[in-house]
mmCIF file of C-alpha atoms in Angstrom:
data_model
loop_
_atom_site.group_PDB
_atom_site.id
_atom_site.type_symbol
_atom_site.label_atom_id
_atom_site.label_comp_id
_atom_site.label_asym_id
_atom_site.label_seq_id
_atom_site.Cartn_x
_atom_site.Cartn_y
_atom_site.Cartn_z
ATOM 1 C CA UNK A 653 -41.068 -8.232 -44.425
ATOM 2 C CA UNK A 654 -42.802 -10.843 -46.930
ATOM 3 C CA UNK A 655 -43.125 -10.346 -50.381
ATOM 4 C CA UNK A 656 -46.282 -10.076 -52.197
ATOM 5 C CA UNK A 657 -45.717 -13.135 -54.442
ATOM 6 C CA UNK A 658 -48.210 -14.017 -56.945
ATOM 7 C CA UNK A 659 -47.581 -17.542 -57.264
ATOM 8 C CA UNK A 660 -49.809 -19.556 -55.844
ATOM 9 C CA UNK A 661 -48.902 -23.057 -54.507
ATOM 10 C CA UNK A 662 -52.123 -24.346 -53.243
ATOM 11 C CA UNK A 663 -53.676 -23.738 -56.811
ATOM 12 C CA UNK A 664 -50.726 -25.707 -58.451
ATOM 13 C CA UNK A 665 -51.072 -28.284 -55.995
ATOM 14 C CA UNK A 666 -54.779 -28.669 -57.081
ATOM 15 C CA UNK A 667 -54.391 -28.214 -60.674
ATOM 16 C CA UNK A 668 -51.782 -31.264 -60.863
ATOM 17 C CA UNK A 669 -54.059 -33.154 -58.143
ATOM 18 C CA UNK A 670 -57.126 -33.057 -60.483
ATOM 19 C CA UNK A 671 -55.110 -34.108 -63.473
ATOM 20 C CA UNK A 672 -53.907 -37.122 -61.633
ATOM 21 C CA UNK A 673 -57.348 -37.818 -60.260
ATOM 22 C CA UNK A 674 -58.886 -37.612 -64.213
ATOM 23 C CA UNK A 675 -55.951 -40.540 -65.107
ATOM 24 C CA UNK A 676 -57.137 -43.027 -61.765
ATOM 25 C CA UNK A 677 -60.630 -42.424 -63.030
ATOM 26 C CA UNK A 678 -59.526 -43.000 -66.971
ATOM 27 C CA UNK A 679 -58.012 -46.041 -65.579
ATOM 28 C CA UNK A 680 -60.950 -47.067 -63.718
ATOM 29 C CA UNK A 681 -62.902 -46.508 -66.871
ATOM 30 C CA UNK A 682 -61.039 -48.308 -68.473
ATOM 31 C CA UNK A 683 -60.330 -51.091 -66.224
ATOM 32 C CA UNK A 684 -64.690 -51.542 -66.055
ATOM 33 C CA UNK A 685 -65.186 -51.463 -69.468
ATOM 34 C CA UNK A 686 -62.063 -53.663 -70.962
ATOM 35 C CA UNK A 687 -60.878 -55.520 -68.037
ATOM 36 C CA UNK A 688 -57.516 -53.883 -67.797
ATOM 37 C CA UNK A 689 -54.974 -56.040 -66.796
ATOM 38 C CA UNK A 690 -51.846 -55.797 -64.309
ATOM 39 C CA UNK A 691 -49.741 -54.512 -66.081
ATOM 40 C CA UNK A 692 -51.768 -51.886 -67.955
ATOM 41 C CA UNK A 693 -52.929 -50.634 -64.526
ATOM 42 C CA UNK A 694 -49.192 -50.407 -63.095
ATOM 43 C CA UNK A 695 -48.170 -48.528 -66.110
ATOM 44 C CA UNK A 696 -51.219 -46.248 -66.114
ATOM 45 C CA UNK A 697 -50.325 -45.542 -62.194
ATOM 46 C CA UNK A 698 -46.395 -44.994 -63.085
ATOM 47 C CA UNK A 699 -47.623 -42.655 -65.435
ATOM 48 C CA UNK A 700 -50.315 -40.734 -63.372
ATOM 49 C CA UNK A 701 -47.622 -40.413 -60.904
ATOM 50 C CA UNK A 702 -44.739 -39.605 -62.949
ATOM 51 C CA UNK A 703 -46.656 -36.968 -64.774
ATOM 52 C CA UNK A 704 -48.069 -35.358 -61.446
ATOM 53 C CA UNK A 705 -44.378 -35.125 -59.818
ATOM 54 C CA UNK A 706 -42.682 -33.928 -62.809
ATOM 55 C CA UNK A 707 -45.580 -30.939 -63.421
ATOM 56 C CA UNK A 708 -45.774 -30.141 -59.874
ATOM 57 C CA UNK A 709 -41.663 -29.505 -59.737
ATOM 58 C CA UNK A 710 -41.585 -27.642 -63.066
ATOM 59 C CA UNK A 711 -44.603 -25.394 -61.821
ATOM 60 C CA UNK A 712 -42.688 -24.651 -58.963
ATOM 61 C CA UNK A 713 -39.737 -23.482 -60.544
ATOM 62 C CA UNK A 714 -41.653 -21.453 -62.914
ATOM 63 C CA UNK A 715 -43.830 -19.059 -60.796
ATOM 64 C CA UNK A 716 -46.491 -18.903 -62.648
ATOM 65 C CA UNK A 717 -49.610 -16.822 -61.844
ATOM 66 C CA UNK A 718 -52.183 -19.396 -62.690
ATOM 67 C CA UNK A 719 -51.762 -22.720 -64.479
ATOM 68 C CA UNK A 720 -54.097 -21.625 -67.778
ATOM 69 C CA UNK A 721 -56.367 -22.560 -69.819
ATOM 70 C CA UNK A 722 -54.368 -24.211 -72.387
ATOM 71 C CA UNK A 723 -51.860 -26.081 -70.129
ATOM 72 C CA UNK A 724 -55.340 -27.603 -68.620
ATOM 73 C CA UNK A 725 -56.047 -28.398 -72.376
ATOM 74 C CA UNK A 726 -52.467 -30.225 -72.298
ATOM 75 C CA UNK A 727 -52.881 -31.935 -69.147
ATOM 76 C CA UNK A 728 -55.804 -33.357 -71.145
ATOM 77 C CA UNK A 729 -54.375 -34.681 -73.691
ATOM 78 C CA UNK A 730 -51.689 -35.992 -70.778
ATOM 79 C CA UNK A 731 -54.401 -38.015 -69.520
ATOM 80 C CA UNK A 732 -55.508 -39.172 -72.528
ATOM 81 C CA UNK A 733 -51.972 -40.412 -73.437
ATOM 82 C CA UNK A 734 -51.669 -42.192 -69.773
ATOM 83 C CA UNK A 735 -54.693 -44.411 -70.898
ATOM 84 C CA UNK A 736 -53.590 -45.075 -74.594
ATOM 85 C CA UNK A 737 -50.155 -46.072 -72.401
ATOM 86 C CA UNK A 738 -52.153 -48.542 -70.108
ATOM 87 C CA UNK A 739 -53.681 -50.000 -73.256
ATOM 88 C CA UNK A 740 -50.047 -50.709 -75.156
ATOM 89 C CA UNK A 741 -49.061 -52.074 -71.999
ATOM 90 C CA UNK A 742 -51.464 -54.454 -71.688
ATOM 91 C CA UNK A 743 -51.627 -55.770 -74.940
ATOM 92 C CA UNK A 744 -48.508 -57.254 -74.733
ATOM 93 C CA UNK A 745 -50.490 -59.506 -72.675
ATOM 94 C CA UNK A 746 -53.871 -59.547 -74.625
ATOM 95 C CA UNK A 747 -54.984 -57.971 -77.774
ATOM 96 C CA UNK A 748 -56.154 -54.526 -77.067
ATOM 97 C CA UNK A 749 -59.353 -53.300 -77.908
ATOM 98 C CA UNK A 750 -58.151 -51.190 -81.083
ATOM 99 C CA UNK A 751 -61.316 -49.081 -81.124
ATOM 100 C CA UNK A 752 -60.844 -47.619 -77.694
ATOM 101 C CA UNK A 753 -56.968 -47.380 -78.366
ATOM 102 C CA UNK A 754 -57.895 -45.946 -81.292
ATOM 103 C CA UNK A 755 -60.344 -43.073 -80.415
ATOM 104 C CA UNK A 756 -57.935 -42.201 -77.265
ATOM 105 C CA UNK A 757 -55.237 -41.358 -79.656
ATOM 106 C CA UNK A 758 -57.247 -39.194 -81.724
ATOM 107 C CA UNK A 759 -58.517 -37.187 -79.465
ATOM 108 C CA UNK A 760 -55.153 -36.310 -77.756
ATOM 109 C CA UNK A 761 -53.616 -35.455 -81.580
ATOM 110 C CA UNK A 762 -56.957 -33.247 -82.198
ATOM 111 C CA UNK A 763 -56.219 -31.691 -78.901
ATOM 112 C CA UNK A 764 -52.721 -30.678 -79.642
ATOM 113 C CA UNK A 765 -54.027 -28.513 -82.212
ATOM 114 C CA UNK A 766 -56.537 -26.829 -79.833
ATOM 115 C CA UNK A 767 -53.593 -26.212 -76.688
ATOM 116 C CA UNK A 768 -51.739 -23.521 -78.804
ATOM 117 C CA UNK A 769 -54.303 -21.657 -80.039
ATOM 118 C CA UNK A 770 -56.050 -20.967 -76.549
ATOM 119 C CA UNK A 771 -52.472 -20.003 -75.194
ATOM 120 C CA UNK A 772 -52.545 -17.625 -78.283
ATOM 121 C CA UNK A 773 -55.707 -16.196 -77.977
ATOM 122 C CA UNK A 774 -55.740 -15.867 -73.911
ATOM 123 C CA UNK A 775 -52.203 -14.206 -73.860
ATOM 124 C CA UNK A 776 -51.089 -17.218 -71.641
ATOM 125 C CA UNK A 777 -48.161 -18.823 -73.608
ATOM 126 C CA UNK A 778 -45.221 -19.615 -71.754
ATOM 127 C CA UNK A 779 -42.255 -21.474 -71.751
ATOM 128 C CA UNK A 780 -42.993 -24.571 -69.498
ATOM 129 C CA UNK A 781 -46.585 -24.540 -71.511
ATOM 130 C CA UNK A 782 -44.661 -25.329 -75.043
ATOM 131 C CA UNK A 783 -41.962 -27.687 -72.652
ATOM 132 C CA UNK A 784 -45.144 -29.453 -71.424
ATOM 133 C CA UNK A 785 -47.208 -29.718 -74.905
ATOM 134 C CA UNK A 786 -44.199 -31.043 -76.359
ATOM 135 C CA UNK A 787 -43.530 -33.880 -73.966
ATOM 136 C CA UNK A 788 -46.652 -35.068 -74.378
ATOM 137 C CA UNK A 789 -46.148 -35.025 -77.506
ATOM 138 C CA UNK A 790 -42.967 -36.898 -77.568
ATOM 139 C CA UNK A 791 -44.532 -39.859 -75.104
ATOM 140 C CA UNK A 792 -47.835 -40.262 -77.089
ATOM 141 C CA UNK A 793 -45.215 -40.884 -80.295
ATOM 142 C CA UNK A 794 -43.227 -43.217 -78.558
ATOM 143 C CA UNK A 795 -45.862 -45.314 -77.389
ATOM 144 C CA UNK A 796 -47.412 -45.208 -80.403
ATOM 145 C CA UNK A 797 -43.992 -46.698 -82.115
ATOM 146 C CA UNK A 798 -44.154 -49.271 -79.209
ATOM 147 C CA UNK A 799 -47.330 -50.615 -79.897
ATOM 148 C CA UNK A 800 -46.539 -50.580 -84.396
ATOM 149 C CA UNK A 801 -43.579 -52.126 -83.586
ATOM 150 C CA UNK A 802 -45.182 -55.408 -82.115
ATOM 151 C CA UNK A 803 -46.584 -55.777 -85.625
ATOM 152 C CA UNK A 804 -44.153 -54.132 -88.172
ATOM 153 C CA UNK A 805 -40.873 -54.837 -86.257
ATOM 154 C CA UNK A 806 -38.406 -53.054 -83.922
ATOM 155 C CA UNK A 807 -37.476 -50.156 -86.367
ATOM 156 C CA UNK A 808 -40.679 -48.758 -86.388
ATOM 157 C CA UNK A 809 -39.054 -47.881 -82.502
ATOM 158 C CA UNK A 810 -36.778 -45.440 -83.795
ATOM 159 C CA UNK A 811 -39.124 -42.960 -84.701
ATOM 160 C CA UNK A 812 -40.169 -42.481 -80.939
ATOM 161 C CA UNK A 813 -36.717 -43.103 -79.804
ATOM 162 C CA UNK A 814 -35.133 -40.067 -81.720
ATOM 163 C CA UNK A 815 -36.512 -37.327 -80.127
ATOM 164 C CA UNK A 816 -35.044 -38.372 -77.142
ATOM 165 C CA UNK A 817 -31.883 -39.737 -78.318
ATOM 166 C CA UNK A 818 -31.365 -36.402 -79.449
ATOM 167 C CA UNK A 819 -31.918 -34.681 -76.006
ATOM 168 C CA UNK A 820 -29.025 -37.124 -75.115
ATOM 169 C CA UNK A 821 -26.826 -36.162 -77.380
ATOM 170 C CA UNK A 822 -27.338 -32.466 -76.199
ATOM 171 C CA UNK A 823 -25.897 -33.566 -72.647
ATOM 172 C CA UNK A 824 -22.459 -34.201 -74.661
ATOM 173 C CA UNK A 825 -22.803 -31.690 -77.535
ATOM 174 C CA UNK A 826 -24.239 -28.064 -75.885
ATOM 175 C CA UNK A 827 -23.930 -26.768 -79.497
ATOM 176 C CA UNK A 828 -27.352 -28.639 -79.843
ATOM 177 C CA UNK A 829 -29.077 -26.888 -77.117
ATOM 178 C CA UNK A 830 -29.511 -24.128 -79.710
ATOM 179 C CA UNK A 831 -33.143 -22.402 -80.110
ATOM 180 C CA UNK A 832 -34.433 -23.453 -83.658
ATOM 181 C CA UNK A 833 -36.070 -21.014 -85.612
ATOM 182 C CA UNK A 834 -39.704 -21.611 -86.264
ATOM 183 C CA UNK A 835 -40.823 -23.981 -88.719
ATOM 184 C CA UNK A 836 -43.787 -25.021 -90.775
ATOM 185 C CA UNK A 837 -42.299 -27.863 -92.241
ATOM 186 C CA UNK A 838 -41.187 -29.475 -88.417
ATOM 187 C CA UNK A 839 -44.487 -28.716 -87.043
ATOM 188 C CA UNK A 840 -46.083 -30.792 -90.192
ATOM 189 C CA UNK A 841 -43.898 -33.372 -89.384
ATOM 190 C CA UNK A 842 -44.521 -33.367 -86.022
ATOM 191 C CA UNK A 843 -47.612 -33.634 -86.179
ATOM 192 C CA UNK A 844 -47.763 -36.258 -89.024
ATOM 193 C CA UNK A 845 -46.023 -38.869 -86.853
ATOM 194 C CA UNK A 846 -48.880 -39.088 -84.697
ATOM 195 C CA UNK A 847 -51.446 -39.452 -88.082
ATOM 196 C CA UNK A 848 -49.384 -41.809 -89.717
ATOM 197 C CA UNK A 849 -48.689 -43.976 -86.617
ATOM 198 C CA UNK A 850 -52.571 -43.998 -85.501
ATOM 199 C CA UNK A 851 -53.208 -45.113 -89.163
ATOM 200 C CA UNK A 852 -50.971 -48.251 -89.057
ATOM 201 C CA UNK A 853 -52.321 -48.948 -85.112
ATOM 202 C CA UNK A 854 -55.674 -48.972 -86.082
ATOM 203 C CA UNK A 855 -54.623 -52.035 -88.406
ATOM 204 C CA UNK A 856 -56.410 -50.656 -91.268
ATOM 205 C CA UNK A 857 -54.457 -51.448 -93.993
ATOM 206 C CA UNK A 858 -53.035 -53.926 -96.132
ATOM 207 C CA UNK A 859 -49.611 -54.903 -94.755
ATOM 208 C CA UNK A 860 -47.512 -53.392 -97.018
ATOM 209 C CA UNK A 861 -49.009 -49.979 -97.154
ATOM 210 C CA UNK A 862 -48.988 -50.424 -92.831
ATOM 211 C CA UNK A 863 -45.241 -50.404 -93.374
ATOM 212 C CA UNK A 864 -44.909 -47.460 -96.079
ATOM 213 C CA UNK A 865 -46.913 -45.269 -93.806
ATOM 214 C CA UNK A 866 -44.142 -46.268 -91.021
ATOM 215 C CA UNK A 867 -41.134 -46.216 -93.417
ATOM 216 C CA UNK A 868 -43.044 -42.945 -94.242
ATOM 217 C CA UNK A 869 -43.031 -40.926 -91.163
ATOM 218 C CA UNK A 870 -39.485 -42.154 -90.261
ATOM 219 C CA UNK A 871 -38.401 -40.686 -93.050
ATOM 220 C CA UNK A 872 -39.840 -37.386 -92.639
ATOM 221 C CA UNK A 873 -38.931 -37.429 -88.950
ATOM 222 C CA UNK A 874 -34.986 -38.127 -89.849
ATOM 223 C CA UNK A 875 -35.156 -35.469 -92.695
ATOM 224 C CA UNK A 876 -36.560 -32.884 -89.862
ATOM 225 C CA UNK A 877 -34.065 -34.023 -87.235
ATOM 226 C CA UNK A 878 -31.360 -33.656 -90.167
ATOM 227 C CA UNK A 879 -32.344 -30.220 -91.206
ATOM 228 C CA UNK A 880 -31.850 -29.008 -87.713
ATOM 229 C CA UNK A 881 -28.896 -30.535 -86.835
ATOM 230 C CA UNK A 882 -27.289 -29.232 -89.707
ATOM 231 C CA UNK A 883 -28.568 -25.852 -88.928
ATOM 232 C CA UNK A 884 -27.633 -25.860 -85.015
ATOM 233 C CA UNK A 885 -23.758 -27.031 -86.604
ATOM 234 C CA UNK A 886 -23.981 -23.858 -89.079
ATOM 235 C CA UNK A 887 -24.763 -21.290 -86.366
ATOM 236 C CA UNK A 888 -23.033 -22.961 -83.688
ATOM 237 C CA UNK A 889 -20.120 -20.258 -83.506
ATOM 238 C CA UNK A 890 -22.084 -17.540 -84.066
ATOM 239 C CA UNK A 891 -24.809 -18.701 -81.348
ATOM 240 C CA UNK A 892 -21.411 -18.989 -78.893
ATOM 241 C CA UNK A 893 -20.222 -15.210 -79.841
ATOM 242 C CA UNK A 894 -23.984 -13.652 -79.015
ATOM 243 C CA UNK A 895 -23.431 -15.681 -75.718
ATOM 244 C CA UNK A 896 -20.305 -14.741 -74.958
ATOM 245 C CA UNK A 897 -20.894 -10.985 -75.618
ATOM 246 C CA UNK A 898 -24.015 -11.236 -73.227
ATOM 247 C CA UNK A 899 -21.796 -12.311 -71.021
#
């Protein structure tokens, strides 16, 4: 006999399918009013596809009931960081139009503030909605340090680079698989990578105060990654006896 599962493919399947159809028509948008080139429409596609396929597999290993009001919020904001990644890419060919680049950006950083509080207030937080928020997250940074970078130098890459060299190192050290506690002061800083990164794209100020704001939010970044690196080494044997016990 067939269980009565909840889950329900078709609407995942048309969830991800409109989000992918909002980045071809950002792109087209885009494309009209700027005159997108090659290479910013290849990487917009690679991204519109790359974000479908990934969401589509995670949903379907998560069961979820319905996709949510705030993940739709997310995939938002994941459509608004596909075309701010068209827009990097293509200005390694011509100078992009820093206005649109600019008011992309902020609206996917006001938007991550908005995601979390309608999880909250609908009951609908999960798991793969915080994995999901935070990967957008961690792409919109590193294209942000991407695009800085052609102006300020190569270190500015580091500050999108460590979130992930960090997931790396995980693979080889499990200790740093470790849930963090909740924290304030990371969630500023978080967010404040975005903020100071937008300020230095939108090529605003002075060069020296473009690189303090850079040299800024590296700082704060390392000092957050520090913090709970040291902290996952602290608790690491006492993390491994709870999971041994529960074993």
């Amino acid at each position: 006999m067939a269980l009565n599962n909840p889950y329900n493919t078709t609407l995942v399947r048309n969830e991800t399918a409109a989000g992918a159809a909002a980045q071809l028509l950002l792109l087209v948008l885009l494309g009209t009013a700027i005159d997108l080139g090659p290479v910013g429409w290849l990487t917009g596609l690679a991204f519109a596809v790359a974000t479908w396929a990934v969401l589509t597999r995670a949903l379907s290993r998560s069961w979820l009931v319905s996709f949510g009001a705030a993940n739709r919020v997310t995939l938002a904001r994941a459509t608004l960081v596909g075309g701010v990644t068209a827009l990097v890419a293509d200005s390694f060919e011509s100078p992009p139009p820093v206005t649109v680049l600019v008011a992309l950006t902020a609206v996917a950083l006001l938007l991550d503030a908005v995601d979390g509080q309608v999880a909250r207030r609908t009951g609908t937080s999960s798991s793969l909605g915080a994995r999901f928020d935070m990967e957008v997250d961690a792409v919109l940074i590193l294209v942000l340090s991407v695009y800085v970078a052609t102006s300020l130098g190569p270190w500015v890459l580091l500050i999108g680079a460590m979130r992930y060299a960090f997931v790396a190192a995980a693979r080889v050290l499990p200790w740093l698989n470790g849930q963090l506690p909740a924290s304030t002061a990371r969630k500023t800083v978080a967010a404040l990578q975005g903020v100071l990164l937008l300020i230095v794209g939108a090529d605003v100020l002075p060069y020296a105060s473009a690189f303090g704001a850079a040299l800024l939010a590296l700082t704060l970044l390392s000092w957050s990654f520090a913090r709970d690196i040291r902290w996952l080494w602290r608790t690491r044997d006492s993390r491994a006896e709870v999971t041994a016990g529960a074993r």
